[in-house]
């Protein structure tokens, strides 16, 4: 009984797979025109297609950034204070007073102005024409109506490989 149902299921799955493949092949349009779908006189044609291609260019440069060198500094007096909990909220955590020590800083009077160069990166995106050859099945009417892409001046019509 199990073997019979397995064979039946396998047959159904194979039939379904064959139907899907047949539908895909039919949609692929072997022998029909890629533009209008016509079937008469279709043949494969190489067409030159111009597309816009985005190219990212990275530019590097320098930017001058000025800064002051204060010169020699002096230490001043050392100060001491206590930080205490000033909160009146009964739910707040209580803490012990903490000793806080800092030293006064006396800036030097001999400053100098300097400039440093900073490396900067700039990314620019350019759109340029790009050409590629595509193979299409076309009927004679669509071949006559197809837009012909001209190769711009300065581009060699043939490319030699060495």
PDB file of C-alpha atoms in Angstrom:
ATOM      1  CA  UNK A   1       0.000   0.000   0.000  1.00  0.00           C
ATOM      2  CA  UNK A   2       2.788   2.438   0.976  1.00  0.00           C
ATOM      3  CA  UNK A   3       4.807   1.607  -2.154  1.00  0.00           C
ATOM      4  CA  UNK A   4       1.773   2.248  -4.385  1.00  0.00           C
ATOM      5  CA  UNK A   5       1.076   5.672  -2.849  1.00  0.00           C
ATOM      6  CA  UNK A   6       4.774   6.596  -3.130  1.00  0.00           C
ATOM      7  CA  UNK A   7       4.776   5.739  -6.846  1.00  0.00           C
ATOM      8  CA  UNK A   8       1.577   7.719  -7.354  1.00  0.00           C
ATOM      9  CA  UNK A   9       3.052  10.742  -5.533  1.00  0.00           C
ATOM     10  CA  UNK A  10       6.307  10.471  -7.526  1.00  0.00           C
ATOM     11  CA  UNK A  11       4.340  10.362 -10.791  1.00  0.00           C
ATOM     12  CA  UNK A  12       2.311  13.429  -9.779  1.00  0.00           C
ATOM     13  CA  UNK A  13       5.431  15.377  -8.816  1.00  0.00           C
ATOM     14  CA  UNK A  14       7.189  14.466 -12.074  1.00  0.00           C
ATOM     15  CA  UNK A  15       4.119  15.538 -14.078  1.00  0.00           C
ATOM     16  CA  UNK A  16       3.956  18.827 -12.184  1.00  0.00           C
ATOM     17  CA  UNK A  17       7.675  19.438 -12.737  1.00  0.00           C
ATOM     18  CA  UNK A  18       7.342  18.677 -16.458  1.00  0.00           C
ATOM     19  CA  UNK A  19       4.400  21.098 -16.720  1.00  0.00           C
ATOM     20  CA  UNK A  20       6.421  23.849 -15.013  1.00  0.00           C
ATOM     21  CA  UNK A  21       9.401  23.284 -17.329  1.00  0.00           C
ATOM     22  CA  UNK A  22       7.127  23.313 -20.398  1.00  0.00           C
ATOM     23  CA  UNK A  23       5.501  26.566 -19.277  1.00  0.00           C
ATOM     24  CA  UNK A  24       8.905  28.149 -18.668  1.00  0.00           C
ATOM     25  CA  UNK A  25      10.164  27.092 -22.104  1.00  0.00           C
ATOM     26  CA  UNK A  26       6.996  28.433 -23.731  1.00  0.00           C
ATOM     27  CA  UNK A  27       7.388  31.763 -21.927  1.00  0.00           C
ATOM     28  CA  UNK A  28      11.039  31.974 -22.933  1.00  0.00           C
ATOM     29  CA  UNK A  29       9.776  32.420 -26.472  1.00  0.00           C
ATOM     30  CA  UNK A  30      12.038  30.210 -28.543  1.00  0.00           C
ATOM     31  CA  UNK A  31      11.662  31.415 -32.103  1.00  0.00           C
ATOM     32  CA  UNK A  32       9.253  34.269 -31.373  1.00  0.00           C
ATOM     33  CA  UNK A  33       9.967  37.991 -31.594  1.00  0.00           C
ATOM     34  CA  UNK A  34      11.272  39.561 -28.371  1.00  0.00           C
ATOM     35  CA  UNK A  35       9.495  42.862 -29.127  1.00  0.00           C
ATOM     36  CA  UNK A  36       6.074  41.962 -30.571  1.00  0.00           C
ATOM     37  CA  UNK A  37       5.801  38.199 -29.919  1.00  0.00           C
ATOM     38  CA  UNK A  38       5.270  37.379 -33.622  1.00  0.00           C
ATOM     39  CA  UNK A  39       6.355  33.999 -34.975  1.00  0.00           C
ATOM     40  CA  UNK A  40       6.937  34.675 -38.688  1.00  0.00           C
ATOM     41  CA  UNK A  41      10.481  35.011 -40.000  1.00  0.00           C
ATOM     42  CA  UNK A  42      12.140  35.487 -36.611  1.00  0.00           C
ATOM     43  CA  UNK A  43      15.902  35.247 -36.452  1.00  0.00           C
ATOM     44  CA  UNK A  44      18.603  35.971 -33.916  1.00  0.00           C
ATOM     45  CA  UNK A  45      20.126  39.434 -34.283  1.00  0.00           C
ATOM     46  CA  UNK A  46      23.046  41.134 -32.522  1.00  0.00           C
ATOM     47  CA  UNK A  47      22.084  44.650 -31.448  1.00  0.00           C
ATOM     48  CA  UNK A  48      24.255  47.334 -29.892  1.00  0.00           C
ATOM     49  CA  UNK A  49      22.550  48.813 -26.834  1.00  0.00           C
ATOM     50  CA  UNK A  50      23.630  52.024 -25.113  1.00  0.00           C
ATOM     51  CA  UNK A  51      23.031  52.187 -21.362  1.00  0.00           C
ATOM     52  CA  UNK A  52      23.989  54.686 -18.704  1.00  0.00           C
ATOM     53  CA  UNK A  53      26.553  53.336 -16.256  1.00  0.00           C
ATOM     54  CA  UNK A  54      27.324  54.906 -12.880  1.00  0.00           C
ATOM     55  CA  UNK A  55      31.012  55.048 -12.009  1.00  0.00           C
ATOM     56  CA  UNK A  56      32.287  56.055  -8.586  1.00  0.00           C
ATOM     57  CA  UNK A  57      35.481  58.115  -8.549  1.00  0.00           C
ATOM     58  CA  UNK A  58      37.404  58.735  -5.336  1.00  0.00           C
ATOM     59  CA  UNK A  59      39.417  61.941  -5.066  1.00  0.00           C
ATOM     60  CA  UNK A  60      41.997  62.607  -2.362  1.00  0.00           C
ATOM     61  CA  UNK A  61      43.139  66.045  -1.298  1.00  0.00           C
ATOM     62  CA  UNK A  62      44.493  68.064   1.605  1.00  0.00           C
ATOM     63  CA  UNK A  63      42.795  70.638   3.766  1.00  0.00           C
ATOM     64  CA  UNK A  64      44.773  73.035   5.949  1.00  0.00           C
ATOM     65  CA  UNK A  65      43.626  73.222   9.556  1.00  0.00           C
ATOM     66  CA  UNK A  66      45.069  75.911  11.810  1.00  0.00           C
ATOM     67  CA  UNK A  67      45.774  75.453  15.512  1.00  0.00           C
ATOM     68  CA  UNK A  68      47.532  77.308  18.313  1.00  0.00           C
ATOM     69  CA  UNK A  69      50.482  75.973  20.263  1.00  0.00           C
ATOM     70  CA  UNK A  70      50.191  77.613  23.687  1.00  0.00           C
ATOM     71  CA  UNK A  71      53.850  77.163  24.576  1.00  0.00           C
ATOM     72  CA  UNK A  72      55.029  76.120  28.044  1.00  0.00           C
ATOM     73  CA  UNK A  73      52.347  76.078  30.740  1.00  0.00           C
ATOM     74  CA  UNK A  74      52.624  76.451  34.499  1.00  0.00           C
ATOM     75  CA  UNK A  75      50.911  74.608  37.287  1.00  0.00           C
ATOM     76  CA  UNK A  76      49.126  76.759  39.806  1.00  0.00           C
ATOM     77  CA  UNK A  77      47.650  76.008  43.198  1.00  0.00           C
ATOM     78  CA  UNK A  78      46.112  72.707  44.113  1.00  0.00           C
ATOM     79  CA  UNK A  79      42.503  72.869  45.331  1.00  0.00           C
ATOM     80  CA  UNK A  80      40.411  70.436  47.333  1.00  0.00           C
ATOM     81  CA  UNK A  81      36.673  70.217  47.843  1.00  0.00           C
ATOM     82  CA  UNK A  82      34.089  67.672  48.977  1.00  0.00           C
ATOM     83  CA  UNK A  83      31.128  66.631  46.861  1.00  0.00           C
ATOM     84  CA  UNK A  84      28.122  65.827  49.027  1.00  0.00           C
ATOM     85  CA  UNK A  85      24.744  64.340  48.303  1.00  0.00           C
ATOM     86  CA  UNK A  86      22.318  67.278  47.946  1.00  0.00           C
ATOM     87  CA  UNK A  87      19.278  65.192  47.021  1.00  0.00           C
ATOM     88  CA  UNK A  88      16.108  65.669  49.041  1.00  0.00           C
ATOM     89  CA  UNK A  89      14.437  62.633  47.470  1.00  0.00           C
ATOM     90  CA  UNK A  90      14.000  59.839  50.048  1.00  0.00           C
ATOM     91  CA  UNK A  91      14.066  57.189  47.287  1.00  0.00           C
ATOM     92  CA  UNK A  92      17.452  58.339  45.933  1.00  0.00           C
ATOM     93  CA  UNK A  93      20.486  56.328  47.029  1.00  0.00           C
ATOM     94  CA  UNK A  94      22.496  57.986  49.746  1.00  0.00           C
ATOM     95  CA  UNK A  95      26.252  58.343  49.469  1.00  0.00           C
ATOM     96  CA  UNK A  96      29.191  59.475  51.534  1.00  0.00           C
ATOM     97  CA  UNK A  97      30.926  62.793  50.761  1.00  0.00           C
ATOM     98  CA  UNK A  98      33.664  62.345  48.151  1.00  0.00           C
ATOM     99  CA  UNK A  99      36.935  64.233  48.111  1.00  0.00           C
ATOM    100  CA  UNK A 100      37.512  66.143  44.854  1.00  0.00           C
ATOM    101  CA  UNK A 101      41.018  67.486  44.015  1.00  0.00           C
ATOM    102  CA  UNK A 102      42.097  69.641  41.056  1.00  0.00           C
ATOM    103  CA  UNK A 103      45.103  71.715  40.067  1.00  0.00           C
ATOM    104  CA  UNK A 104      44.933  75.177  38.566  1.00  0.00           C
ATOM    105  CA  UNK A 105      46.462  75.556  35.115  1.00  0.00           C
ATOM    106  CA  UNK A 106      48.162  78.783  34.075  1.00  0.00           C
ATOM    107  CA  UNK A 107      48.542  79.073  30.287  1.00  0.00           C
ATOM    108  CA  UNK A 108      51.839  80.208  28.800  1.00  0.00           C
ATOM    109  CA  UNK A 109      52.019  83.541  27.049  1.00  0.00           C
ATOM    110  CA  UNK A 110      54.112  82.532  24.018  1.00  0.00           C
ATOM    111  CA  UNK A 111      51.573  81.154  21.557  1.00  0.00           C
ATOM    112  CA  UNK A 112      52.381  80.226  17.974  1.00  0.00           C
ATOM    113  CA  UNK A 113      50.002  79.627  15.100  1.00  0.00           C
ATOM    114  CA  UNK A 114      50.567  76.441  13.085  1.00  0.00           C
ATOM    115  CA  UNK A 115      48.737  74.759  10.228  1.00  0.00           C
ATOM    116  CA  UNK A 116      48.476  71.031   9.725  1.00  0.00           C
ATOM    117  CA  UNK A 117      47.376  69.282   6.556  1.00  0.00           C
ATOM    118  CA  UNK A 118      44.469  66.917   6.916  1.00  0.00           C
ATOM    119  CA  UNK A 119      43.840  64.170   4.335  1.00  0.00           C
ATOM    120  CA  UNK A 120      40.329  64.473   2.889  1.00  0.00           C
ATOM    121  CA  UNK A 121      38.378  61.966   0.783  1.00  0.00           C
ATOM    122  CA  UNK A 122      35.676  62.953  -1.703  1.00  0.00           C
ATOM    123  CA  UNK A 123      33.505  60.463  -3.586  1.00  0.00           C
ATOM    124  CA  UNK A 124      31.975  61.562  -6.893  1.00  0.00           C
ATOM    125  CA  UNK A 125      29.499  59.503  -8.924  1.00  0.00           C
ATOM    126  CA  UNK A 126      29.547  60.087 -12.680  1.00  0.00           C
ATOM    127  CA  UNK A 127      27.100  58.740 -15.247  1.00  0.00           C
ATOM    128  CA  UNK A 128      28.742  57.713 -18.520  1.00  0.00           C
ATOM    129  CA  UNK A 129      27.408  55.933 -21.619  1.00  0.00           C
ATOM    130  CA  UNK A 130      28.170  52.232 -21.779  1.00  0.00           C
ATOM    131  CA  UNK A 131      27.714  49.947 -24.788  1.00  0.00           C
ATOM    132  CA  UNK A 132      26.977  46.238 -24.893  1.00  0.00           C
ATOM    133  CA  UNK A 133      25.903  43.735 -27.507  1.00  0.00           C
ATOM    134  CA  UNK A 134      22.686  41.787 -26.907  1.00  0.00           C
ATOM    135  CA  UNK A 135      21.287  38.841 -28.850  1.00  0.00           C
ATOM    136  CA  UNK A 136      17.548  39.039 -29.567  1.00  0.00           C
ATOM    137  CA  UNK A 137      15.023  37.082 -31.621  1.00  0.00           C
ATOM    138  CA  UNK A 138      13.375  39.661 -33.900  1.00  0.00           C
ATOM    139  CA  UNK A 139      10.890  39.509 -36.755  1.00  0.00           C
ATOM    140  CA  UNK A 140      11.661  41.486 -39.955  1.00  0.00           C
ATOM    141  CA  UNK A 141       9.229  44.302 -39.002  1.00  0.00           C
ATOM    142  CA  UNK A 142      10.827  44.820 -35.583  1.00  0.00           C
ATOM    143  CA  UNK A 143      14.320  44.657 -37.132  1.00  0.00           C
ATOM    144  CA  UNK A 144      13.364  47.515 -39.444  1.00  0.00           C
ATOM    145  CA  UNK A 145      11.851  49.550 -36.576  1.00  0.00           C
ATOM    146  CA  UNK A 146      14.675  48.918 -34.078  1.00  0.00           C
ATOM    147  CA  UNK A 147      16.619  51.920 -32.969  1.00  0.00           C
ATOM    148  CA  UNK A 148      20.182  51.816 -34.279  1.00  0.00           C
ATOM    149  CA  UNK A 149      22.798  52.845 -31.735  1.00  0.00           C
ATOM    150  CA  UNK A 150      25.592  54.874 -33.265  1.00  0.00           C
ATOM    151  CA  UNK A 151      29.123  54.370 -32.009  1.00  0.00           C
ATOM    152  CA  UNK A 152      30.431  57.777 -30.890  1.00  0.00           C
ATOM    153  CA  UNK A 153      33.450  59.332 -32.587  1.00  0.00           C
ATOM    154  CA  UNK A 154      36.769  58.365 -31.076  1.00  0.00           C
ATOM    155  CA  UNK A 155      35.724  54.782 -30.309  1.00  0.00           C
ATOM    156  CA  UNK A 156      37.259  52.204 -32.672  1.00  0.00           C
ATOM    157  CA  UNK A 157      34.651  50.211 -34.597  1.00  0.00           C
ATOM    158  CA  UNK A 158      36.701  47.022 -34.363  1.00  0.00           C
ATOM    159  CA  UNK A 159      38.816  45.860 -31.502  1.00  0.00           C
ATOM    160  CA  UNK A 160      41.920  43.838 -32.242  1.00  0.00           C
ATOM    161  CA  UNK A 161      43.167  41.350 -29.689  1.00  0.00           C
ATOM    162  CA  UNK A 162      46.833  40.588 -29.435  1.00  0.00           C
TER     163      UNK A 162
END
